[in-house]
């Protein structure tokens, strides 16, 4: 049997890593952002494309879940009608803390081209939004960039800080 | 077709003003087609037909609204028009104080389409044709939802598209495009309650709106001042980039040529 002599101190290979609790927790949070699929209109097609093999959202630890109770992020992809507003709020309330919202596309940001009586003029009238993603529809790369920005935003915050109050609780 | 207008400076104009274009009416032709002529003669024996003409190869007949069910039954059972493909209304309240209700029928056997039209006053009800054509069920609910036209003897007359507690009937010409007050605050009132209106604020409907005095949120093209500075202060002029980027050449405006793109 071969005898291995590992000099941990010399090669920097000490099997101990020093870090802060912040970094550890945020590492866990940022790399497994499970998202609630919220496809409401055409933007959902781009969201599905980001999840499929070509753009491969799994690389970021993003996995689509169909239940709000297992999700950390809500990607609102599409036109929110006034009839549906109450349900988006209910699903948002059912998500466990910490939770984030990405508003994807012009429709979710501002109502977009649907300047009519039946469309909510921006999801931020109903739920708090962390990232606004412009475009109609935004390409999958843009959605991935938004997720990366969100990861950056999460990494910056200490877990001991009280979260900043959002506009709508 | 709309007449063509050059759209070169559309970016400079914030508002598009070619909106209220009125389409020309499709010409009405006499009923000469032998199949339609036979059907029309057969109908006229039983029911009074107010007007009949051909539009784009389809027979259009105007009938009395009280006879809508009998006429449709006759058309289905005797003349073979067995598909009701569409049913709805048109708001002529401002012109005539009436709604026009139309039924679009198709005969698969004859490969012909026929349109039955009738008119009712604003507060009158129309008889349901759901017992003849099942497809009329949802169409009549939609007509009730969008115009507020009551349908007698309908099995389940309630709103189909808008929420049940919606106020007003959106397809009426008097309904504002951006919604009345109840519509504009619908989601806020429903989720948070009326006291939240002040916190959330009114809807921002004008996407092309630029406030030239608000330099924190808007940049004024060709007169860009530093962020949040006085709007009338001296605009920023970048004379040279080369100080912090040694390989970038400064763009000389005098040498620039503006290409005039003719389309
Ligand atoms: S932003 Fe554009 S692509 Fe996205 S839902 Fe709205 S209309 Fe569709």
XYZ file of C-alpha atoms and ligand atoms in Angstrom:
440
model
C 0.000 0.000 0.000
C 1.351 3.331 -0.960
C 2.062 5.720 1.763
C 0.859 9.233 1.127
C 2.397 12.037 2.921
C 0.402 15.206 2.499
C 1.942 18.367 3.782
C -1.181 20.425 4.266
C 0.563 23.486 5.593
C 3.025 23.717 2.719
C 0.791 23.347 -0.296
C -2.021 25.520 1.005
C -4.228 22.489 0.958
C -5.414 22.610 4.534
C -8.863 20.955 4.475
C -10.335 23.955 6.235
C -11.884 26.959 4.576
C -12.322 30.193 6.431
C -15.286 32.336 5.508
C -17.987 34.464 7.037
C -21.489 33.360 7.769
C -22.691 35.995 5.324
C -20.686 34.579 2.491
C -21.702 31.050 3.260
C -25.408 31.788 3.461
C -25.379 34.066 0.447
C -23.413 31.483 -1.508
C -26.198 29.049 -0.778
C -28.911 31.512 -1.623
C -27.468 32.847 -4.846
C -26.656 29.506 -6.348
C -30.000 27.885 -5.906
C -32.534 30.479 -6.929
C -35.553 28.396 -7.622
C -38.061 30.390 -9.566
C -41.806 30.256 -9.650
C -42.886 29.968 -13.263
C -45.131 32.861 -13.910
C -45.748 32.837 -17.625
C -48.602 35.200 -18.403
C -48.087 36.005 -22.076
C -45.537 35.943 -24.899
C -42.594 36.730 -22.577
C -43.152 33.297 -21.067
C -41.880 31.738 -24.288
C -38.539 33.450 -23.790
C -38.553 32.389 -20.161
C -39.108 28.778 -21.229
C -36.333 29.115 -23.785
C -33.969 30.245 -21.030
C -34.836 27.175 -19.054
C -34.340 24.788 -21.955
C -31.094 23.191 -23.086
C -29.792 25.898 -25.391
C -29.557 28.621 -22.746
C -29.558 26.240 -19.789
C -30.693 28.079 -16.712
C -29.514 25.228 -14.495
C -25.990 26.598 -14.745
C -27.068 29.322 -12.342
C -28.914 26.956 -10.076
C -32.180 28.247 -11.436
C -34.792 25.552 -11.504
C -38.408 26.234 -12.322
C -40.899 25.196 -9.691
C -44.633 25.083 -10.091
C -45.366 25.795 -6.452
C -44.857 29.113 -4.655
C -43.878 27.328 -1.472
C -40.723 25.938 -3.055
C -39.727 29.101 -4.882
C -37.396 31.976 -4.001
C -37.871 34.169 -7.049
C -40.959 35.064 -9.008
C -40.319 35.928 -12.643
C -43.418 37.767 -13.810
C -43.251 37.137 -17.542
C -46.083 38.798 -19.365
C -49.154 40.959 -19.220
C -50.892 41.121 -15.876
C -54.608 41.696 -16.227
C -56.668 43.287 -13.505
C -58.658 40.114 -13.096
C -55.472 38.205 -12.372
C -53.869 40.782 -10.047
C -55.416 39.299 -6.952
C -53.951 35.863 -7.701
C -50.430 37.126 -8.301
C -50.590 38.818 -4.919
C -51.845 35.641 -3.292
C -49.063 33.545 -4.826
C -46.486 36.135 -3.816
C -47.754 35.998 -0.254
C -47.442 32.223 -0.276
C -43.737 32.305 -1.129
C -41.420 31.833 1.833
C -38.955 34.564 2.831
C -36.463 35.539 1.546
C -38.129 36.176 -1.789
C -37.430 38.316 -4.809
C -39.347 39.407 -7.881
C -38.072 39.944 -11.410
C -40.461 41.867 -13.616
C -39.809 40.654 -17.140
C -40.759 42.686 -20.208
C -42.503 45.965 -20.855
C -45.909 44.589 -19.952
C -44.880 43.605 -16.466
C -42.859 46.798 -15.983
C -45.372 49.390 -17.108
C -48.300 47.737 -18.812
C -46.391 48.038 -22.089
C -48.437 48.518 -25.202
C -51.615 47.472 -23.402
C -52.620 50.928 -22.305
C -56.181 49.778 -21.664
C -58.758 49.410 -18.942
C -58.059 45.755 -18.274
C -54.269 45.710 -17.794
C -52.403 46.476 -14.590
C -50.004 49.277 -15.434
C -46.938 47.626 -13.960
C -46.787 44.743 -11.500
C -45.161 47.062 -8.963
C -48.644 48.344 -8.282
C -49.379 44.977 -6.710
C -46.126 43.363 -5.532
C -42.647 44.794 -4.785
C -40.182 44.326 -7.646
C -36.402 43.902 -7.318
C -35.280 43.832 -10.939
C -36.993 45.438 -13.906
C -36.056 43.805 -17.156
C -36.743 45.918 -20.252
C -37.643 44.550 -23.662
C -40.560 43.172 -25.594
C -39.777 40.349 -25.309
C -36.374 40.328 -23.566
C -34.068 37.693 -25.006
C -33.096 34.727 -22.831
C -29.618 36.252 -22.396
C -31.253 39.300 -20.868
C -33.181 37.188 -18.420
C -30.004 35.377 -17.457
C -28.270 38.709 -16.978
C -31.132 39.789 -14.738
C -30.677 36.672 -12.635
C -26.959 37.390 -12.407
C -27.711 40.946 -11.292
C -30.072 39.582 -8.704
C -27.363 37.230 -7.458
C -25.017 40.197 -7.173
C -27.646 42.118 -5.273
C -28.153 39.226 -2.858
C -24.405 38.772 -2.332
C -24.017 42.409 -1.382
C -26.441 42.221 1.494
C -25.488 40.949 4.925
C -27.931 38.421 6.261
C -27.867 40.178 9.634
C -29.048 43.466 8.175
C -32.702 44.124 8.336
C -33.954 44.104 4.748
C -34.695 47.522 3.343
C -38.400 48.200 3.442
C -39.954 47.802 0.024
C -42.632 50.010 -1.422
C -45.441 47.537 -0.961
C -44.897 45.117 1.841
C -55.631 50.942 -46.829
C -54.418 53.941 -44.937
C -52.725 56.528 -47.097
C -48.964 56.382 -46.736
C -47.374 59.141 -44.685
C -43.649 59.546 -44.338
C -42.527 58.360 -40.942
C -39.027 59.808 -40.883
C -39.503 62.120 -37.946
C -41.771 59.855 -35.945
C -39.127 59.565 -33.215
C -39.170 63.310 -32.694
C -42.948 63.391 -32.310
C -43.986 61.908 -29.024
C -47.598 61.378 -30.021
C -49.096 59.541 -32.940
C -52.125 61.420 -34.196
C -53.415 59.319 -37.074
C -55.854 57.396 -34.942
C -59.470 58.079 -35.748
C -59.477 56.752 -39.236
C -62.898 55.684 -40.464
C -62.973 52.665 -42.718
C -65.116 52.991 -45.859
C -68.257 50.863 -45.887
C -68.352 47.708 -47.945
C -70.746 48.174 -50.897
C -74.147 46.478 -50.760
C -75.196 44.466 -53.800
C -78.614 43.079 -54.801
C -79.379 39.415 -54.098
C -78.734 37.694 -57.418
C -77.028 34.487 -56.308
C -79.576 31.685 -57.003
C -78.968 29.838 -53.698
C -79.375 32.990 -51.642
C -82.353 34.153 -53.695
C -84.145 30.845 -53.042
C -83.354 30.990 -49.314
C -84.494 34.582 -49.088
C -87.761 33.849 -50.881
C -88.410 30.930 -48.557
C -87.732 33.103 -45.512
C -89.905 35.931 -46.752
C -92.928 33.635 -46.938
C -92.795 33.099 -43.174
C -91.173 36.168 -41.608
C -91.047 39.833 -42.550
C -87.543 40.724 -43.729
C -86.772 44.425 -43.378
C -83.769 44.523 -45.707
C -81.660 42.018 -47.597
C -78.477 42.503 -49.594
C -75.173 40.839 -50.428
C -71.902 42.042 -48.917
C -68.626 40.401 -49.983
C -70.487 37.316 -51.128
C -72.533 36.926 -47.949
C -76.256 37.418 -47.584
C -77.192 39.965 -44.920
C -80.773 40.141 -43.681
C -82.330 42.529 -41.198
C -85.178 41.138 -39.096
C -87.335 42.124 -36.172
C -85.533 41.423 -32.878
C -88.605 39.659 -31.438
C -88.391 36.970 -34.093
C -84.710 36.178 -33.778
C -85.222 32.717 -32.339
C -87.817 31.620 -34.884
C -85.801 32.934 -37.812
C -82.652 31.175 -36.634
C -84.564 27.948 -36.060
C -86.015 28.162 -39.552
C -82.577 28.849 -41.013
C -81.111 25.871 -39.189
C -83.833 23.320 -39.603
C -85.308 24.170 -42.993
C -82.497 25.880 -44.865
C -79.487 23.993 -43.515
C -77.480 26.808 -41.914
C -76.259 24.618 -39.105
C -73.239 26.449 -37.637
C -73.418 29.645 -35.605
C -69.882 30.882 -35.913
C -70.238 34.266 -34.237
C -72.738 36.354 -32.368
C -72.248 39.756 -30.850
C -73.466 43.318 -30.839
C -72.465 46.742 -32.118
C -73.039 49.901 -30.103
C -75.071 52.451 -32.095
C -76.410 54.140 -28.956
C -75.011 57.551 -29.813
C -76.349 57.503 -33.395
C -79.685 55.746 -33.076
C -80.105 54.854 -29.406
C -79.942 51.171 -30.336
C -77.734 48.097 -30.284
C -77.325 46.047 -33.418
C -77.075 42.325 -32.754
C -75.726 40.068 -35.440
C -75.662 36.297 -35.914
C -73.161 34.845 -38.353
C -74.304 31.501 -39.758
C -72.633 28.965 -42.003
C -74.081 26.173 -44.079
C -71.511 23.442 -44.568
C -73.653 21.742 -47.167
C -74.189 24.804 -49.366
C -70.818 26.410 -48.442
C -72.616 29.701 -47.883
C -72.587 32.235 -45.075
C -75.478 34.366 -43.974
C -75.599 37.198 -41.451
C -78.782 37.952 -39.528
C -79.055 41.379 -37.980
C -81.582 42.917 -35.649
C -81.789 46.003 -33.500
C -82.904 46.517 -29.907
C -83.242 49.586 -27.708
C -80.809 50.147 -24.858
C -82.825 48.596 -22.032
C -84.557 45.890 -24.043
C -83.617 42.252 -23.716
C -83.087 39.724 -26.485
C -84.211 36.113 -26.519
C -81.483 33.509 -26.123
C -80.782 31.206 -29.053
C -78.770 28.839 -26.899
C -81.388 26.087 -27.262
C -80.818 26.095 -31.044
C -77.067 26.653 -31.246
C -74.974 25.571 -28.254
C -72.197 27.930 -29.304
C -74.446 30.855 -28.469
C -74.014 30.162 -24.761
C -70.632 31.821 -24.297
C -71.169 34.373 -27.064
C -74.281 35.646 -25.332
C -72.436 35.811 -22.044
C -69.728 37.815 -23.749
C -72.334 40.115 -25.258
C -73.797 40.638 -21.808
C -70.337 41.235 -20.334
C -69.169 43.686 -22.964
C -72.394 45.584 -23.737
C -74.724 44.900 -20.836
C -77.391 43.435 -23.109
C -79.679 41.163 -21.105
C -80.493 37.801 -22.669
C -83.775 36.144 -21.735
C -83.884 32.420 -20.920
C -80.132 32.033 -20.943
C -79.017 29.098 -18.733
C -76.132 30.913 -17.010
C -76.056 34.622 -17.712
C -73.026 36.072 -15.970
C -69.833 37.823 -16.985
C -67.381 35.709 -18.957
C -64.223 37.816 -19.412
C -64.266 40.572 -16.838
C -64.342 39.763 -13.108
C -67.775 39.383 -11.563
C -67.435 42.574 -9.495
C -66.425 44.743 -12.456
C -68.306 48.005 -12.966
C -69.526 48.899 -16.445
C -69.476 47.279 -19.844
C -66.194 47.895 -21.640
C -67.171 47.600 -25.299
C -69.733 50.390 -25.140
C -68.532 53.457 -26.980
C -69.076 55.563 -23.881
C -66.683 53.447 -21.805
C -63.315 55.217 -21.574
C -60.370 53.323 -23.072
C -58.329 53.738 -19.915
C -61.248 52.668 -17.738
C -63.498 54.591 -15.414
C -62.535 55.251 -11.832
C -63.554 51.808 -10.578
C -61.484 50.176 -13.319
C -58.383 52.285 -12.750
C -58.245 51.443 -9.066
C -59.642 47.927 -9.398
C -56.577 45.940 -8.333
C -55.638 48.368 -5.552
C -59.145 48.428 -4.085
C -59.470 44.695 -4.292
C -56.107 43.671 -2.840
C -55.212 46.436 -0.412
C -58.394 48.396 0.114
C -59.312 51.961 -0.744
C -57.030 53.517 1.881
C -54.013 52.272 -0.083
C -54.836 54.478 -3.060
C -52.716 57.317 -1.666
C -49.700 55.086 -1.154
C -49.722 53.484 -4.559
C -50.787 56.539 -6.504
C -52.608 56.883 -9.808
C -51.632 54.902 -12.882
C -48.980 56.370 -15.122
C -50.718 55.998 -18.462
C -48.764 58.244 -20.766
C -45.695 56.286 -21.821
C -44.466 59.101 -24.070
C -44.575 61.673 -21.289
C -41.323 63.551 -20.714
C -41.197 66.299 -18.126
C -38.597 68.811 -19.346
C -38.305 70.313 -15.855
C -37.597 66.988 -14.150
C -33.931 66.347 -14.842
C -33.635 63.557 -12.273
C -35.805 61.172 -14.252
C -35.689 62.435 -17.845
C -32.935 63.526 -20.192
C -33.822 66.235 -22.649
C -32.384 65.331 -25.985
C -30.011 67.992 -27.383
C -29.982 69.851 -24.058
C -28.556 67.446 -21.547
C -27.744 68.927 -18.183
C -26.161 67.066 -15.264
C -28.547 64.829 -13.332
C -30.936 66.703 -11.046
C -29.482 70.061 -12.096
C -31.523 73.116 -12.934
C -33.179 72.390 -16.305
C -32.138 75.727 -17.758
C -28.509 75.471 -16.782
C -25.757 75.077 -19.333
C -25.930 71.688 -21.122
C -23.054 69.260 -20.878
C -20.595 69.502 -23.753
C -17.983 66.832 -23.987
C -15.078 68.383 -25.877
C -12.422 65.729 -25.473
C -12.337 62.103 -24.466
C -8.669 61.582 -24.941
C -7.559 62.443 -21.441
C -8.820 59.289 -19.837
C -8.923 57.088 -22.932
C -5.726 57.550 -24.887
C -6.634 55.362 -27.871
C -10.029 56.891 -28.538
C -10.142 59.674 -31.059
C -12.411 62.621 -30.386
C -15.302 62.735 -32.772
C -15.252 65.871 -34.866
C -18.785 67.089 -35.393
C -17.809 69.223 -38.369
C -16.614 66.199 -40.275
C -19.796 64.293 -39.530
C -22.166 63.664 -42.378
C -25.822 63.116 -41.650
C -27.228 60.573 -44.018
C -30.644 61.403 -45.331
C -32.486 58.168 -45.657
C -35.250 58.331 -48.224
C -37.738 55.542 -48.167
S -43.530 42.661 -23.039
Fe -43.943 42.105 -25.172
S -43.346 39.957 -25.332
Fe -43.592 40.420 -23.151
S -45.678 39.868 -22.630
Fe -45.678 42.032 -23.170
S -46.179 42.076 -25.355
Fe -45.526 39.990 -24.851
